[in-house]
Tab-separated table of C-alpha atoms and ligand atoms in Angstrom:
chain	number	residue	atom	x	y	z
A	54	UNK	CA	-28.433	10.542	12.290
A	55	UNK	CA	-28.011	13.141	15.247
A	56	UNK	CA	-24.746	14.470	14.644
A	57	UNK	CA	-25.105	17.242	17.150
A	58	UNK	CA	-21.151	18.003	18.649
A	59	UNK	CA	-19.440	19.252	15.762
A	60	UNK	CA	-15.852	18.187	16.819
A	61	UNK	CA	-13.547	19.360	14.197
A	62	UNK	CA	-14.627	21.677	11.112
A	63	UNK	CA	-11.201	20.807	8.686
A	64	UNK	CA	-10.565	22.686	5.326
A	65	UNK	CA	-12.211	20.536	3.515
A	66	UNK	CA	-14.315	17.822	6.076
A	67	UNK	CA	-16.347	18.431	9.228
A	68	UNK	CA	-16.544	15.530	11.623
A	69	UNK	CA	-19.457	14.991	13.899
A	70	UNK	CA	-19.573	12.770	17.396
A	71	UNK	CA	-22.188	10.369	16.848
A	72	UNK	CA	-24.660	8.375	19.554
A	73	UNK	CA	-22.461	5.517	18.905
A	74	UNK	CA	-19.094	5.629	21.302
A	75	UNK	CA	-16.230	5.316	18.528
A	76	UNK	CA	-17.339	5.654	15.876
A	77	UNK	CA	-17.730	9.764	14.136
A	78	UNK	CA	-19.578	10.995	11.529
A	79	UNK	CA	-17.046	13.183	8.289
A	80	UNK	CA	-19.326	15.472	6.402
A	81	UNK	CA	-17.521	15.907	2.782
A	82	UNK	CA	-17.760	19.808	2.340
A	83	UNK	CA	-17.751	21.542	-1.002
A	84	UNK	CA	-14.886	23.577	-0.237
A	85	UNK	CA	-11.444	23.765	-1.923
A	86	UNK	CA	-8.410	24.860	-0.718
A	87	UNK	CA	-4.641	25.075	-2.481
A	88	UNK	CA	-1.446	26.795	-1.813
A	89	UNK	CA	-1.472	26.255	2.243
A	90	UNK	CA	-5.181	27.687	2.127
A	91	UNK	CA	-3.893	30.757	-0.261
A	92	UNK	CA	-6.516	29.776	-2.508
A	93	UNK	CA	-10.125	28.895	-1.441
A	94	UNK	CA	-14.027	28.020	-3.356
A	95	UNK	CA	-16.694	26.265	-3.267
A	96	UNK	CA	-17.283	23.749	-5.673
A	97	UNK	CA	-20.536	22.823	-4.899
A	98	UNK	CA	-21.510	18.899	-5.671
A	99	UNK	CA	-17.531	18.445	-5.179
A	100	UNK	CA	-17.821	16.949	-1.301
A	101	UNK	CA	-20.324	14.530	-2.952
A	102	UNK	CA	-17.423	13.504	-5.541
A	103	UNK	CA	-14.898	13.108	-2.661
A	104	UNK	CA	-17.428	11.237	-0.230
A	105	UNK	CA	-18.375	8.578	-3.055
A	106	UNK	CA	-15.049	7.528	-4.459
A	107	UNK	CA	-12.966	7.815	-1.142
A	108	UNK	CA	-16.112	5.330	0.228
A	109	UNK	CA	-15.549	3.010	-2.839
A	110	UNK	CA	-11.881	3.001	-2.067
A	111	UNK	CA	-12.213	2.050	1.359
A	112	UNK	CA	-14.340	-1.003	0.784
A	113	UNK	CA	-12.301	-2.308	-2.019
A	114	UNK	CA	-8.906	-1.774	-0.074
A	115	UNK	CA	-10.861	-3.404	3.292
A	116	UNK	CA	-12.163	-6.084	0.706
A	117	UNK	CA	-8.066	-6.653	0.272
A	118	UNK	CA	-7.206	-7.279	3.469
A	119	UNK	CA	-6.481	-3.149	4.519
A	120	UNK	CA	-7.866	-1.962	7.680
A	121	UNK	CA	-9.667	1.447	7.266
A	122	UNK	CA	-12.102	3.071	9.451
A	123	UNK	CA	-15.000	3.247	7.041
A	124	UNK	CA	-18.222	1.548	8.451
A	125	UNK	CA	-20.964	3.182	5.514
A	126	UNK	CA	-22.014	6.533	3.975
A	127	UNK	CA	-25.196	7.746	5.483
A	128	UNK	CA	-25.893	9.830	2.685
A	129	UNK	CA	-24.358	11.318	-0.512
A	130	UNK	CA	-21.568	13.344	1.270
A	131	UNK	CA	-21.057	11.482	4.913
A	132	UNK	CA	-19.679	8.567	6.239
A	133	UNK	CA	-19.559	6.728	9.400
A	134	UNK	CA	-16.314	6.478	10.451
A	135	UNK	CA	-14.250	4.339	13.730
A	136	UNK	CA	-13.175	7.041	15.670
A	137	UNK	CA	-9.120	7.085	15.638
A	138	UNK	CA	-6.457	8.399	17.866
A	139	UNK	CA	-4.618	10.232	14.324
A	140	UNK	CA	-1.097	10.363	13.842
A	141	UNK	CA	-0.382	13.703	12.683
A	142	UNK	CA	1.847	12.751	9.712
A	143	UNK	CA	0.721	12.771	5.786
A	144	UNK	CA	2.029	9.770	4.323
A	145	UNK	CA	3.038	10.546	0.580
A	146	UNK	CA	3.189	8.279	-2.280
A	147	UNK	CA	5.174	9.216	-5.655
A	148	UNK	CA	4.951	6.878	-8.352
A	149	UNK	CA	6.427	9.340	-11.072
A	150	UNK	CA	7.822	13.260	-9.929
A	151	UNK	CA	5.157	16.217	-9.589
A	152	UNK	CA	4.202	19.180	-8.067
A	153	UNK	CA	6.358	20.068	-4.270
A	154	UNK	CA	9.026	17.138	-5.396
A	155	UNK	CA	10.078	18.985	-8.730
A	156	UNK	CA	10.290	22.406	-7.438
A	157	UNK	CA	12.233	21.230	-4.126
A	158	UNK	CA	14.309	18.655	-5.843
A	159	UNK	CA	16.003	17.887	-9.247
A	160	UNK	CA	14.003	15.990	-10.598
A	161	UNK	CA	11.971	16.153	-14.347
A	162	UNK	CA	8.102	16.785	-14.002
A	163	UNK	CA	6.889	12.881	-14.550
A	164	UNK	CA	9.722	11.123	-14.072
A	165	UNK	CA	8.760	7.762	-13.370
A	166	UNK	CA	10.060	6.160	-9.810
A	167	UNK	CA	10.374	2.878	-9.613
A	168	UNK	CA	9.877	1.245	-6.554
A	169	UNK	CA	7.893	4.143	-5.271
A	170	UNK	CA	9.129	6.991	-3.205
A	171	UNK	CA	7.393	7.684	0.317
A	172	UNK	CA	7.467	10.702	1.691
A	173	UNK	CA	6.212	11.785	5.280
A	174	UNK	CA	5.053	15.381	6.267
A	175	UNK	CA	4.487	16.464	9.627
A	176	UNK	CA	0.925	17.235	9.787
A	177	UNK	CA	1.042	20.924	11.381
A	178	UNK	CA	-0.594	23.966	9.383
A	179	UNK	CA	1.149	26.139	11.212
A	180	UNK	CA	4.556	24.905	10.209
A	181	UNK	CA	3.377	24.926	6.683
A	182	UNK	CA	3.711	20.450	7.352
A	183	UNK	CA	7.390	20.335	7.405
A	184	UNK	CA	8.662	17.137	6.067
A	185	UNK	CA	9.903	14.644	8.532
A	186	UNK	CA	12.073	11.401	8.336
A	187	UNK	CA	12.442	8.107	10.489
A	188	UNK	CA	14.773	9.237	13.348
A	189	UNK	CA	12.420	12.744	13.810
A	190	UNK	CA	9.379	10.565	14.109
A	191	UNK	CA	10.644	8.257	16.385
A	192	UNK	CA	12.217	10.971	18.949
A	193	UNK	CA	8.678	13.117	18.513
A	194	UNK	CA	7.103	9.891	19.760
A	195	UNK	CA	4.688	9.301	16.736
A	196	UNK	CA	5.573	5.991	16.104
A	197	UNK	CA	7.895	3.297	16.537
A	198	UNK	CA	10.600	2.051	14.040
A	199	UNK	CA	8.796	-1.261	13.426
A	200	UNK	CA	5.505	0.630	13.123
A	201	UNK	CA	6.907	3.078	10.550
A	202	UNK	CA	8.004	-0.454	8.866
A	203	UNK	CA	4.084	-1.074	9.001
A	204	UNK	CA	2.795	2.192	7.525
A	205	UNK	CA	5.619	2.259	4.769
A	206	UNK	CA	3.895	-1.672	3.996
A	207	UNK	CA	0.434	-0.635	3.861
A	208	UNK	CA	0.976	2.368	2.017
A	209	UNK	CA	2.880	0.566	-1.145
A	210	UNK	CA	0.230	-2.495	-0.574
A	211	UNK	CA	-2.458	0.537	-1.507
A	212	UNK	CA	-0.500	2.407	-3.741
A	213	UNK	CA	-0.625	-0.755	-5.719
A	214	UNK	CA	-4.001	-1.422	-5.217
A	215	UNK	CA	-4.768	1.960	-6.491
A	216	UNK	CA	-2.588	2.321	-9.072
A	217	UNK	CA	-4.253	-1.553	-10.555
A	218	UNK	CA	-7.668	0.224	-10.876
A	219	UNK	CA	-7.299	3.374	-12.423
A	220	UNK	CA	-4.733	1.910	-14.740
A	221	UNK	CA	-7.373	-0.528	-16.069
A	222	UNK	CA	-9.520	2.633	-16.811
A	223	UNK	CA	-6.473	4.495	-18.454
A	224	UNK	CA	-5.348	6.508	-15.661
A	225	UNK	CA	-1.705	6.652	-14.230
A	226	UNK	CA	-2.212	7.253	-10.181
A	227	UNK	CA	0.834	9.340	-9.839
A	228	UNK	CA	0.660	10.200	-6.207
A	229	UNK	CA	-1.604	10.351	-3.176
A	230	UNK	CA	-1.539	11.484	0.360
A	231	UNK	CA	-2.988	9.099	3.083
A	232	UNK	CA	-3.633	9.530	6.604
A	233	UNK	CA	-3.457	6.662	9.824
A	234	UNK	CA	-4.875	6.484	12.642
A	235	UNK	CA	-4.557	4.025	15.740
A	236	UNK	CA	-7.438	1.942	17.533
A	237	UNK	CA	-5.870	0.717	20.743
A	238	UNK	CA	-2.513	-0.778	19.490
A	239	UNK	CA	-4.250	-1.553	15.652
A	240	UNK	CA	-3.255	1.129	12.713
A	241	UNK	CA	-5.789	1.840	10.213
A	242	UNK	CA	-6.261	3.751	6.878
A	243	UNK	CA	-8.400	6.988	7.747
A	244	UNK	CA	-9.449	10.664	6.565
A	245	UNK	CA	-9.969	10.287	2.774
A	246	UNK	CA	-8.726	8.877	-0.840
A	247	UNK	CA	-10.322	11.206	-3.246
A	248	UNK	CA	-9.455	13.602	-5.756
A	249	UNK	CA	-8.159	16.552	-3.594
A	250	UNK	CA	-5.225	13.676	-2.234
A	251	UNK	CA	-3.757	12.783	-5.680
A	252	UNK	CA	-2.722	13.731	-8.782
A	253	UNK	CA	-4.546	11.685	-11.833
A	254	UNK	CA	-3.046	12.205	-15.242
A	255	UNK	CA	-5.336	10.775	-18.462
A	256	UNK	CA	-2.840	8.278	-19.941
A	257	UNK	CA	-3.388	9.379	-23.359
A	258	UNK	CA	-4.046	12.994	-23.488
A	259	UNK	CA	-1.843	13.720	-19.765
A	260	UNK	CA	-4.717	15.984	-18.544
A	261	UNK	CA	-4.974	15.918	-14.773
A	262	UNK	CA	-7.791	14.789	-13.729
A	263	UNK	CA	-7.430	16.321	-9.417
A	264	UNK	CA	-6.834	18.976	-7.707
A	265	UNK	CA	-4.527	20.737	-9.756
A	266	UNK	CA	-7.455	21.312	-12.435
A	267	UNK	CA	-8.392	23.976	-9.921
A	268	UNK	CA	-5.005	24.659	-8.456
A	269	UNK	CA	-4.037	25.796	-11.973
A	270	UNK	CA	-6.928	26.958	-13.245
A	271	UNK	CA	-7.012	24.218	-16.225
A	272	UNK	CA	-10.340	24.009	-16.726
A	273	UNK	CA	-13.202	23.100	-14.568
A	274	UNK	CA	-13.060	21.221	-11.403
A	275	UNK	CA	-16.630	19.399	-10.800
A	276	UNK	CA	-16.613	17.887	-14.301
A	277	UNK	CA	-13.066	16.607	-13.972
A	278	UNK	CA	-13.792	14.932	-10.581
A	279	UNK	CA	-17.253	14.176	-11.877
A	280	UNK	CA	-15.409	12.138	-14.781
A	281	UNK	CA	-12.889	10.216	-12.281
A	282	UNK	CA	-16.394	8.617	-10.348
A	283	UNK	CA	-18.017	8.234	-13.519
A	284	UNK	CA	-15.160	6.131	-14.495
A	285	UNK	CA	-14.015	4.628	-10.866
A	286	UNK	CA	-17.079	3.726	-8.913
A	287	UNK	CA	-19.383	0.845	-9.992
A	288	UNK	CA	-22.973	2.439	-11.080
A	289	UNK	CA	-24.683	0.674	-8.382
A	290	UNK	CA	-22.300	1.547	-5.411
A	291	UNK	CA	-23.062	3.455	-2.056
A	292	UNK	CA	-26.256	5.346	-1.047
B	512	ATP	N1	-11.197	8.070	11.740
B	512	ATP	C1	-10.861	9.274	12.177
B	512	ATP	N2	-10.855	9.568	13.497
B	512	ATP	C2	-10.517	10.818	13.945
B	512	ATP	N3	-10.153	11.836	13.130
B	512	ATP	C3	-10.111	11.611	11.802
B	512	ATP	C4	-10.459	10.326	11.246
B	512	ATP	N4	-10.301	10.395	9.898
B	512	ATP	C5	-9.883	11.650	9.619
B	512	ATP	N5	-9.761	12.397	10.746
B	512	ATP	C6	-9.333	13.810	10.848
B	512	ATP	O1	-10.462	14.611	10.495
B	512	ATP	C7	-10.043	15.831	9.887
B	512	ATP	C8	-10.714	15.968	8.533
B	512	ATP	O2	-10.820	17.257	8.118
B	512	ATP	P1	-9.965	17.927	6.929
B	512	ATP	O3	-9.292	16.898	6.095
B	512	ATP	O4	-10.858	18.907	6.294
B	512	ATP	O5	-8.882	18.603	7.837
B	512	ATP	P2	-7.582	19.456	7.691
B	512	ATP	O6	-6.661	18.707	8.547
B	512	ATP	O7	-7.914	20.868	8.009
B	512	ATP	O8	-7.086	19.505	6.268
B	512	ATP	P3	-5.680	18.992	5.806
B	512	ATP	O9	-5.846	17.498	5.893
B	512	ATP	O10	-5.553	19.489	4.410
B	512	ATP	O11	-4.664	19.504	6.747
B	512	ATP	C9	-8.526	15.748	9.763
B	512	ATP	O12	-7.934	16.424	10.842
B	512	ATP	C10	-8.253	14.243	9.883
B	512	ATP	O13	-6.966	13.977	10.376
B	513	MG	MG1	-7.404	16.766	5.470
């Protein structure tokens, strides 16, 4: 796989041109980032993690009728992707309070919402991704009102989806941050579902299970994503 014009190295991806017009090739890195990059490693055989189960999840979700831009992994840590135009916004969903929401809002660490809450951040490092609502999204031109409609849609459709299979495995999904992208006037599911996007809490013993094992130094990081793919992706699945 030539994947000679490096087009974007990310904090935590690299993606590649490919020969193939459209479609790009995301190298899962083993680095780690927290805190607005305040807090960086390498946790090597972590990209690997990331690259597997974000794969699995975009076949199962495609399987159910969500568009995503996965084509296949090419090895252990990279996928072929459909190159997107990407709409800068992270698209957050909350099933129970944790993390930015308690510390910005009132709310009690694990409260449970119910329906789900969305929230959007503008995608924008250097603003520290302020968060955005309907009306600012529409006048920046990002989307349209009935296309918000359609993200908001998808992403409860996959929250649900998501939230199905790690429940039957004892896990409560208890939020996640996707990522769309646009193909002419088609939006699709894009970047990643892994690990470093969500927060994962063991139903019985409420050990995470994500990124805040190393955001919080509570213990270590590869064997806590290493346990989530153990327990996630089918032993014959991928490369
Ligand atoms: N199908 C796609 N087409 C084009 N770009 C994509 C596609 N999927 C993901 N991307 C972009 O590729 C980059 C992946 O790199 P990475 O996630 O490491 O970046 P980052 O933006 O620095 O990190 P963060 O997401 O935490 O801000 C992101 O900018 C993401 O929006
Ligand atoms: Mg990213």
């Amino acid at each position: 796989m030539n994947r000679s014009q490096l087009l974007y190295a990310g904090k935590a991806k690299s993606v590649y041109r490919s020969e193939v017009p459209e479609e790009l090739i995301v190298s899962f890195r083993d680095d780690i980032t927290a805190f607005d990059g305040g807090k960086k490693d390498i946790i090597v055989g972590k990209g690997a993690f990331n690259a597997r189960i974000s794969a699995f999840f975009f076949s199962y979700l495609e399987e159910h009728g969500i568009p995503t831009h996965f084509i296949r992994m090419t090895d252990e840590r990279t996928m072929v992707v459909r190159e997107l135009t990407m709409i800068p916004l992270e698209v957050i969903v909350r099933n129970r309070a944790a993390g930015s929401i308690v510390r910005r809002y009132p709310f009690q660490e694990g409260q449970v919402f119910s329906p789900p809450v969305i929230v959007m951040d503008y995608k924008d490092d250097t603003r520290h991704d302020p968060m955005i609502n309907e009306d600012l999204i529409c006048a920046l031109g990002l989307l349209t009102r009935e296309e918000i409609q359609t993200i908001r849609k998808l992403a409860l459709t996959i929250n649900r989806h998501l939230t199905d299979l790690f429940s039957n495995k004892g896990l409560d999904l208890i939020d996640f941050k996707i990522e769309f992208g646009r193909s002419g006037d088609k939006i699709l599911l894009a970047d990643e579902i892994s690990m470093d996007s969500m927060r994962l809490w063991d139903r019985e013993t409420g050990a995470s299970l994500d990124k805040d094992v190393y955001r919080f130094d509570k213990g270590d990081v590869l064997s806590a994503y290493a346990q989530v793919v153990k327990m996630m992706v089918p032993e014959g699945y991928g490369v």
